Amino acid sequence: DAGVTQSPTHLIKTRGQQVTLRCSPKSGHDTVSWYQQALGQGPQFIFQYYEEEERQRGNFPDRFSGHQFPNYSSELNVNALLLGDSALYLCASSLRTGLNGYTFGSGTRLTVV
Amino acid sequence: TQLLEQSPQFLSIQEGENLTVYCNSSSVFSSLQWYRQEPGEGPVLLVTVVTGGEVKKLKRLTFQFGDARKDSSLHITAAQPGDTGLYLCAGAFYGGSQGNLIFGKGTKLSVKP
């Protein structure tokens, strides 16, 4: 049973560029959440997608956007990259309520230079 | 504003010792989850506690949810080097804003042989 799959695993981008990160949720899960984890910090909630719509959003600027596809997979897009966007980006899948916990992927390590 | 405060931030102990990690908040959560994260990996769910006063055991790990559902603790008995990692607590709110997790900054545990 495949867990959450994220791609790519590592990425280096230049300031001002745009990036797209991808996530396939665990089989049976219909909700995808994205988190940003800076070095030495806990994950910070970016947004959550359910039924192909953004349902909740954390305190992140509009440069961060996303999408969910009919097969529940999801993308995270970041425009106009800043040095401060360097972080581990985690995708977590769950059922809608999240009561049974979240399954996280291994993340995408984004470095902005 | 950090909704969840974890303490201690760092902990270095010898194999065989006991330890307790605390997670405190002024907010009431519908549930609280504990995760363990290793370098370069996503967090892995250890336990979810839902009921105030609930105690759950997972081998040498004991988790407790405060009566008021604002705080939690993780106690490890006879720690082993394999317990080394970042321990994260995460609170969840349900109802009007479902499902996103609020993480603490984590407790970095190092168990020396």
Short mmCIF file of C-alpha atoms in Angstrom, two decimals, chain A residues 35 37 40-45 48 56 88 90 96-102 104-106, chain B residues 31 33 35 37 40-43 45 48 50 86 88 94 97-101 103-105:
data_model
loop_
_atom_site.label_atom_id
_atom_site.label_comp_id
_atom_site.label_asym_id
_atom_site.label_seq_id
_atom_site.Cartn_x
_atom_site.Cartn_y
_atom_site.Cartn_z
CA TYR A 35 3.00 22.35 4.96
CA GLN A 37 8.91 23.31 7.40
CA GLY A 40 14.64 23.74 13.10
CA GLN A 41 10.92 24.52 13.08
CA GLY A 42 7.69 22.58 13.11
CA PRO A 43 5.63 22.39 9.92
CA GLN A 44 3.48 25.43 9.11
CA PHE A 45 0.11 24.90 7.42
CA GLN A 48 -5.79 22.17 2.34
CA GLN A 56 -8.58 26.24 4.32
CA LEU A 88 11.09 21.32 3.28
CA LEU A 90 5.49 18.44 3.10
CA ARG A 96 -11.83 14.83 5.39
CA THR A 97 -12.02 15.09 9.18
CA GLY A 98 -8.38 14.19 9.80
CA LEU A 99 -9.49 12.32 12.92
CA ASN A 100 -7.46 9.25 12.04
CA GLY A 101 -4.34 11.28 11.58
CA TYR A 102 -2.40 12.47 8.65
CA PHE A 104 2.98 12.65 5.42
CA GLY A 105 5.23 12.28 2.44
CA SER A 106 9.00 12.57 2.72
CA SER B 31 -7.63 16.19 19.17
CA GLN B 33 -1.45 14.12 17.61
CA TYR B 35 4.57 12.63 15.38
CA GLN B 37 10.35 12.89 12.35
CA GLY B 40 15.08 14.25 5.54
CA GLU B 41 11.79 12.47 6.16
CA GLY B 42 8.22 13.51 6.80
CA PRO B 43 6.63 13.20 10.24
CA LEU B 45 2.10 9.61 13.24
CA THR B 48 -3.94 10.57 18.28
CA VAL B 50 -9.15 12.79 21.50
CA LEU B 86 12.30 15.13 16.36
CA LEU B 88 6.25 16.99 17.20
CA TYR B 94 -12.80 20.45 14.01
CA SER B 97 -12.53 24.91 10.32
CA GLN B 98 -11.79 21.30 9.89
CA GLY B 99 -8.68 19.39 9.81
CA ASN B 100 -5.59 21.56 9.55
CA LEU B 101 -2.91 20.83 12.12
CA PHE B 103 2.35 22.08 15.05
CA GLY B 104 4.68 22.89 17.88
CA LYS B 105 8.34 23.57 17.10
#
